[in-house]
Each structure stands twice: as structure tokens, then as C-alpha cells.
Tab-separated table of C-alpha atoms in Angstrom:
chain	number	residue	atom	x	y	z
K	1	MET	CA	5.769	8.065	19.272
K	2	ASP	CA	7.929	11.044	20.404
K	3	ASP	CA	6.128	11.876	23.376
K	4	PHE	CA	7.764	10.994	26.666
K	5	PRO	CA	6.243	11.594	30.144
K	6	SER	CA	7.241	14.730	32.044
K	7	PHE	CA	7.671	14.569	35.835
K	8	SER	CA	8.782	18.426	36.189
K	9	LEU	CA	6.881	20.816	38.056
K	10	ASP	CA	8.663	23.753	36.445
K	11	GLY	CA	6.561	26.925	36.490
K	12	ARG	CA	4.175	25.314	38.733
K	13	THR	CA	3.017	26.514	42.290
K	14	ALA	CA	1.556	24.409	45.037
K	15	LEU	CA	0.077	24.530	48.764
K	16	VAL	CA	0.858	21.927	51.175
K	17	THR	CA	-1.196	21.765	54.391
K	18	GLY	CA	0.503	20.543	57.610
K	19	ALA	CA	3.884	21.444	55.982
K	20	ALA	CA	5.971	21.892	59.211
K	21	ARG	CA	7.439	18.449	59.760
K	22	GLY	CA	7.313	14.865	58.647
K	23	LEU	CA	5.632	13.896	55.574
K	24	GLY	CA	4.421	17.469	54.967
K	25	ARG	CA	7.905	18.844	55.221
K	26	ALA	CA	9.155	16.031	52.728
K	27	ILE	CA	6.283	16.630	50.109
K	28	ALA	CA	7.270	20.302	50.241
K	29	LEU	CA	10.636	19.774	49.453
K	30	ALA	CA	9.826	17.186	47.075
K	31	LEU	CA	7.749	19.523	45.137
K	32	ALA	CA	10.427	22.403	45.254
K	33	HIS	CA	13.068	19.705	44.074
K	34	ALA	CA	10.706	18.988	41.100
K	35	GLY	CA	10.465	22.658	40.199
K	36	ALA	CA	7.542	24.177	42.007
K	37	ASP	CA	7.137	27.162	44.347
K	38	VAL	CA	5.612	26.156	47.412
K	39	ALA	CA	3.313	27.756	49.874
K	40	LEU	CA	3.722	25.998	53.299
K	41	GLY	CA	0.344	25.765	55.273
K	42	LEU	CA	1.116	25.991	58.943
K	43	ARG	CA	-1.025	25.611	62.060
K	44	ASP	CA	1.577	28.230	63.509
K	45	PRO	CA	3.899	30.155	61.118
K	46	SER	CA	6.645	30.013	63.609
K	47	THR	CA	7.192	26.265	63.319
K	48	ALA	CA	8.577	26.560	59.746
K	49	GLY	CA	11.921	26.341	60.854
K	50	ASP	CA	14.551	26.023	58.196
K	51	LEU	CA	12.088	24.903	55.925
K	52	PRO	CA	11.719	28.310	53.903
K	53	ASP	CA	15.545	28.321	53.615
K	54	ALA	CA	15.865	24.596	52.302
K	55	ILE	CA	12.897	25.547	49.567
K	56	GLU	CA	15.234	28.520	48.444
K	57	ALA	CA	18.229	26.623	48.413
K	58	LEU	CA	16.462	24.503	46.005
K	59	GLY	CA	16.034	27.611	43.683
K	60	ARG	CA	12.314	27.832	44.521
K	61	ARG	CA	10.141	30.562	46.339
K	62	PRO	CA	8.488	29.548	49.655
K	63	LEU	CA	5.478	31.073	51.044
K	64	PRO	CA	4.794	30.282	54.814
K	65	LEU	CA	0.828	30.619	55.574
K	66	ALA	CA	-1.117	30.653	58.805
K	67	MET	CA	-3.387	27.733	57.825
K	68	ASP	CA	-5.023	25.964	60.777
K	69	VAL	CA	-7.244	23.410	58.843
K	70	LEU	CA	-9.845	23.548	61.764
K	71	ASP	CA	-10.231	27.330	60.933
K	72	LEU	CA	-12.130	27.869	57.837
K	73	THR	CA	-11.495	31.338	57.477
K	74	GLN	CA	-7.909	30.741	57.466
K	75	VAL	CA	-8.013	27.861	55.020
K	76	ARG	CA	-9.820	30.160	52.413
K	77	ASP	CA	-7.531	33.006	53.235
K	78	ALA	CA	-4.499	30.640	52.415
K	79	VAL	CA	-5.537	29.534	49.360
K	80	ASP	CA	-6.151	32.724	48.085
K	81	ARG	CA	-3.196	34.512	49.369
K	82	ALA	CA	-1.089	31.665	47.741
K	83	ALA	CA	-2.862	32.175	44.343
K	84	ALA	CA	-2.570	35.719	44.651
K	85	GLU	CA	0.963	35.955	45.660
K	86	PHE	CA	2.277	33.572	43.075
K	87	GLY	CA	-0.417	34.361	40.457
K	88	HIS	CA	-1.802	30.929	40.165
K	89	LEU	CA	-2.115	27.848	42.357
K	90	ASP	CA	-1.638	24.468	40.306
K	91	ILE	CA	-1.443	22.062	42.922
K	92	LEU	CA	-2.913	21.411	46.488
K	93	VAL	CA	-1.469	18.782	48.685
K	94	ASN	CA	-3.948	17.877	51.714
K	95	ASN	CA	-1.481	16.502	54.290
K	96	ALA	CA	-2.693	17.717	57.310
K	97	GLY	CA	-4.153	14.865	59.517
K	98	LEU	CA	-4.041	13.246	62.841
K	99	GLY	CA	-5.242	10.247	64.734
K	100	PRO	CA	-5.571	9.667	68.429
K	101	ALA	CA	-5.290	5.848	69.109
K	102	ASN	CA	-7.632	4.698	71.716
K	103	PRO	CA	-9.769	1.683	71.688
K	104	ALA	CA	-13.283	2.008	70.316
K	105	GLU	CA	-15.064	1.849	73.724
K	106	ARG	CA	-13.111	4.642	74.702
K	107	VAL	CA	-13.375	7.008	71.948
K	108	THR	CA	-14.584	10.287	73.335
K	109	GLU	CA	-17.111	12.462	71.356
K	110	ALA	CA	-14.248	14.997	71.429
K	111	ASP	CA	-11.594	12.601	69.937
K	112	TYR	CA	-14.043	11.867	67.333
K	113	ASP	CA	-15.056	15.238	66.034
K	114	LEU	CA	-11.533	16.458	66.254
K	115	THR	CA	-10.280	13.616	63.944
K	116	PHE	CA	-13.008	13.872	61.346
K	117	ASP	CA	-12.673	17.750	61.466
K	118	VAL	CA	-9.179	17.739	60.752
K	119	ASN	CA	-8.920	14.661	58.422
K	120	VAL	CA	-11.979	15.186	56.410
K	121	LYS	CA	-13.794	18.364	57.137
K	122	GLY	CA	-10.518	20.233	56.786
K	123	LEU	CA	-9.504	18.365	53.579
K	124	PHE	CA	-12.822	18.923	51.967
K	125	PHE	CA	-13.066	22.588	52.534
K	126	ALA	CA	-9.457	23.329	51.558
K	127	SER	CA	-10.123	21.040	48.078
K	128	GLN	CA	-13.266	23.421	47.788
K	129	ALA	CA	-11.063	26.802	47.849
K	130	ALA	CA	-8.435	25.497	45.763
K	131	ALA	CA	-11.004	24.059	43.309
K	132	ARG	CA	-12.575	27.506	43.207
K	133	VAL	CA	-9.248	28.865	41.948
K	134	MET	CA	-8.463	26.211	39.636
K	135	ILE	CA	-11.911	25.932	37.821
K	136	GLY	CA	-10.909	29.667	37.110
K	137	GLN	CA	-7.622	28.541	35.544
K	138	GLY	CA	-9.126	25.693	33.680
K	139	SER	CA	-6.682	23.205	35.292
K	140	GLY	CA	-5.343	22.000	38.703
K	141	ARG	CA	-4.253	19.011	40.757
K	142	ILE	CA	-5.118	17.932	44.208
K	143	VAL	CA	-3.452	15.417	45.935
K	144	ASN	CA	-4.932	13.937	48.971
K	145	LEU	CA	-3.170	11.972	51.952
K	146	SER	CA	-5.095	8.642	52.852
K	147	SER	CA	-3.729	6.089	54.489
K	148	GLN	CA	-3.562	2.153	54.114
K	149	ALA	CA	-5.547	2.387	57.193
K	150	GLY	CA	-8.551	3.337	55.084
K	151	PHE	CA	-8.111	-0.093	53.388
K	152	VAL	CA	-7.595	-2.439	56.123
K	153	ALA	CA	-8.423	-2.471	60.005
K	154	ILE	CA	-6.195	-1.301	62.687
K	155	PRO	CA	-6.723	-1.913	65.997
K	156	ASP	CA	-7.312	1.010	68.406
K	157	GLU	CA	-7.582	3.095	65.193
K	158	ALA	CA	-11.491	2.842	64.341
K	159	ILE	CA	-12.047	6.449	63.953
K	160	TYR	CA	-8.614	7.182	62.024
K	161	CYS	CA	-9.112	4.185	59.636
K	162	THR	CA	-12.732	5.488	58.836
K	163	THR	CA	-11.418	9.040	58.123
K	164	LYS	CA	-8.845	7.894	55.984
K	165	ALA	CA	-11.422	5.346	53.936
K	166	ALA	CA	-13.784	8.585	53.807
K	167	ILE	CA	-10.879	10.222	52.085
K	168	ALA	CA	-10.272	7.564	49.676
K	169	HIS	CA	-14.184	7.897	48.525
K	170	LEU	CA	-14.152	11.521	48.693
K	171	THR	CA	-11.489	11.796	46.480
K	172	LYS	CA	-13.351	9.463	43.630
K	173	CYS	CA	-16.387	12.120	44.136
K	174	LEU	CA	-14.481	15.306	43.709
K	175	ALA	CA	-12.661	13.771	40.805
K	176	ILE	CA	-15.990	13.101	38.975
K	177	GLU	CA	-17.242	16.481	39.735
K	178	TRP	CA	-14.202	18.567	38.805
K	179	GLY	CA	-12.694	16.673	35.860
K	180	ARG	CA	-14.852	18.841	33.474
K	181	HIS	CA	-12.585	21.742	34.752
K	182	GLY	CA	-9.551	20.243	34.180
K	183	ILE	CA	-8.634	19.401	37.541
K	184	THR	CA	-7.712	15.936	38.722
K	185	VAL	CA	-8.127	14.557	42.114
K	186	ASN	CA	-6.117	11.543	43.659
K	187	ALA	CA	-4.926	10.247	46.869
K	188	VAL	CA	-1.882	8.430	48.160
K	189	ALA	CA	-2.208	5.833	51.089
K	190	PRO	CA	1.045	5.109	52.817
K	191	THR	CA	2.042	2.348	54.922
K	192	PHE	CA	3.905	3.146	58.343
K	193	VAL	CA	6.563	5.809	57.271
K	194	ARG	CA	9.747	6.467	59.432
K	195	THR	CA	8.786	10.006	60.547
K	196	PRO	CA	9.160	12.036	63.821
K	197	GLY	CA	5.302	11.203	64.524
K	198	THR	CA	5.922	7.294	64.231
K	199	GLU	CA	9.472	7.012	65.881
K	200	PRO	CA	8.248	6.315	69.112
K	201	ASP	CA	6.205	3.484	67.825
K	202	LEU	CA	8.859	2.197	65.718
K	203	ALA	CA	11.426	2.188	68.692
K	204	ASP	CA	9.094	-0.684	70.331
K	205	PRO	CA	10.907	-3.681	68.890
K	206	ALA	CA	7.628	-5.931	69.094
K	207	PHE	CA	5.835	-3.387	67.209
K	208	ARG	CA	8.416	-2.652	64.642
K	209	ALA	CA	8.656	-6.525	63.828
K	210	ASP	CA	4.968	-6.828	63.785
K	211	VAL	CA	4.851	-3.900	61.143
K	212	VAL	CA	7.779	-5.142	59.008
K	213	GLU	CA	6.041	-8.477	58.809
K	214	ARG	CA	2.846	-7.165	57.746
K	215	ILE	CA	4.647	-5.173	54.983
K	216	ALA	CA	4.364	-8.548	53.433
K	217	ALA	CA	6.045	-8.032	50.030
K	218	LEU	CA	8.957	-5.953	51.089
K	219	HIS	CA	9.258	-6.280	54.495
K	220	ARG	CA	10.664	-2.817	55.434
K	221	ILE	CA	9.578	0.522	56.951
K	222	GLY	CA	8.580	3.085	54.721
K	223	GLU	CA	10.833	6.213	54.075
K	224	PRO	CA	9.428	9.691	53.338
K	225	ALA	CA	10.958	9.560	49.742
K	226	ASP	CA	8.575	6.301	49.041
K	227	VAL	CA	5.613	8.789	49.446
K	228	THR	CA	6.856	12.047	48.123
K	229	GLY	CA	7.546	10.278	44.853
K	230	ALA	CA	3.923	9.377	44.435
K	231	VAL	CA	2.919	12.690	45.434
K	232	VAL	CA	5.176	14.471	42.669
K	233	TYR	CA	4.022	11.979	40.175
K	234	LEU	CA	0.240	12.439	40.852
K	235	ALA	CA	1.129	16.561	40.734
K	236	SER	CA	2.945	16.033	37.385
K	237	PRO	CA	2.193	16.279	33.754
K	238	ALA	CA	2.938	12.596	33.585
K	239	ALA	CA	-0.301	11.888	35.714
K	240	SER	CA	-2.867	13.869	33.447
K	241	LEU	CA	-4.963	11.150	32.711
K	242	VAL	CA	-4.996	9.758	36.318
K	243	THR	CA	-7.972	10.973	38.557
K	244	GLY	CA	-10.243	9.426	41.217
K	245	THR	CA	-7.471	6.918	42.088
K	246	THR	CA	-5.816	6.070	45.489
K	247	LEU	CA	-2.329	4.910	45.109
K	248	LEU	CA	-1.140	2.607	47.853
K	249	VAL	CA	2.429	3.094	48.872
K	250	ASP	CA	2.329	0.146	51.279
K	251	GLY	CA	4.996	-2.343	50.383
K	252	GLY	CA	2.432	-4.937	49.871
K	253	TRP	CA	0.591	-4.859	53.339
K	254	THR	CA	-3.082	-5.003	51.658
K	255	ALA	CA	-1.941	-7.364	48.935
K	256	ARG	CA	-1.649	-9.977	51.783
């Protein structure tokens, strides 16, 4: 047997939603490092900062795009522009998401709608727009960001947890529908990862100690590279027979 798995993304193009900071930024850089040109889906294009320069420094082409996932016209336009500018669109990473914490009895309709609109509705319609391009190509990779919160209950996060569970199941549904077109659809479900968004919570010693204890096997906070490695794998030729799967990157939290 002479075939060996390839994790290279040379010649591929990708679009990452919510790319301005945190995991989105890390994913965009990891895809570029693996060889892909990367379109950056940004709610506000001015927030790209030095990310385009960092991608260029890796020898790849960046493409900042206005892409507020609450604006479906922007979503479709961003996907179409990425495909037009690059000539094809091989990878979509649905990273944009939010989760305002609130006890269930205090959740407002506005918070409920916003969380579902960003985490589920925006993800679905970005996937739909990308799939229309990928169906024409006969191939594509879609990677969704779910969460361990879609598999375990977390206090004060009822709506966020529900959206992340929905993403895991939607991933299966889309994989079954679009597999015949050569499109794989998978998800990554991280534990708490050290990013600017989690820093305030992890700065609380009691909260951090509880999280480390619950990450039952490895007992450490996740780093962005723990997640980006999973995304690159699912986007790569090495994962060509993997679809409909949610890969937990949780250090053993859900195994407990």
C-alpha cells in the first residue's frame, strides 16, 4: 500500500466566517499555513487588523469580505465573491457564533432569537450558499463549529447549548443530502479554549479550576491549535471518507 494521507490544502480556497478574532482568526491562519487561500468573513471589514498581512506572510492570498451572518444578502454575496475572486470555493468554515449567558428563566425573546439567528440560521444559509457553488464543482468541504455544550448541559447556557446541539444534527442532515455531490459536512465541538472571548471567565480562579477539573482526562484548558488541527484535518484530503461527524475536542469532558 503506497498511499499515505495528505493534510495539505495546496491549491484549495477557503472562507471562514467570524474570522476577525479568537478561533476564527486562528482557523484562517491554520488553513493558510496548510496551503489554502482564505476569504475572511467579517461583520465589519475594518476589524481584519493585521490578519490579511499574516496570511500573505504565509505565502497565501487573503480576501477580506463584509459578511454579517445576520444579513443573508451579505452572506450570499460573500460566498459568491469568494468563489468568483478565487475561481472556486473548496472549504467553508462556519465559525461565527455567540452565546449570551443567562439563567433560563431570564432569557429574553431578543436573546433567544439572536442566538438562533447567528448560530443556526446564519450557519445554514452560509452552508446553502457555499453548497450551491460546490455542487457545480462536484466537490467541497464544510466544517461547522459546534461545541461540547451541544453534548452536555452547562448552567445558564440553555439556548447556546441548544443551538450547538442543533448544529451537530444539522451537520448530519446536510452530509446526507450533499454527499452525492462530493461534499463532506462535518463539525468540530471544542471545550473551553483560551481566546480573548474566554479570558474574562478563565481569569476567575474558581471558574478555571472547575473547568480544568471537568476536562476529566487531560485537565488543561484548550488552546486554539487544538481546534485548528481538527478543522484542517476535516478540510483536507485525509478526511475524504469522513462526513456527518462531530469531532469532540474536549480533553475528555464528555467522556466523564
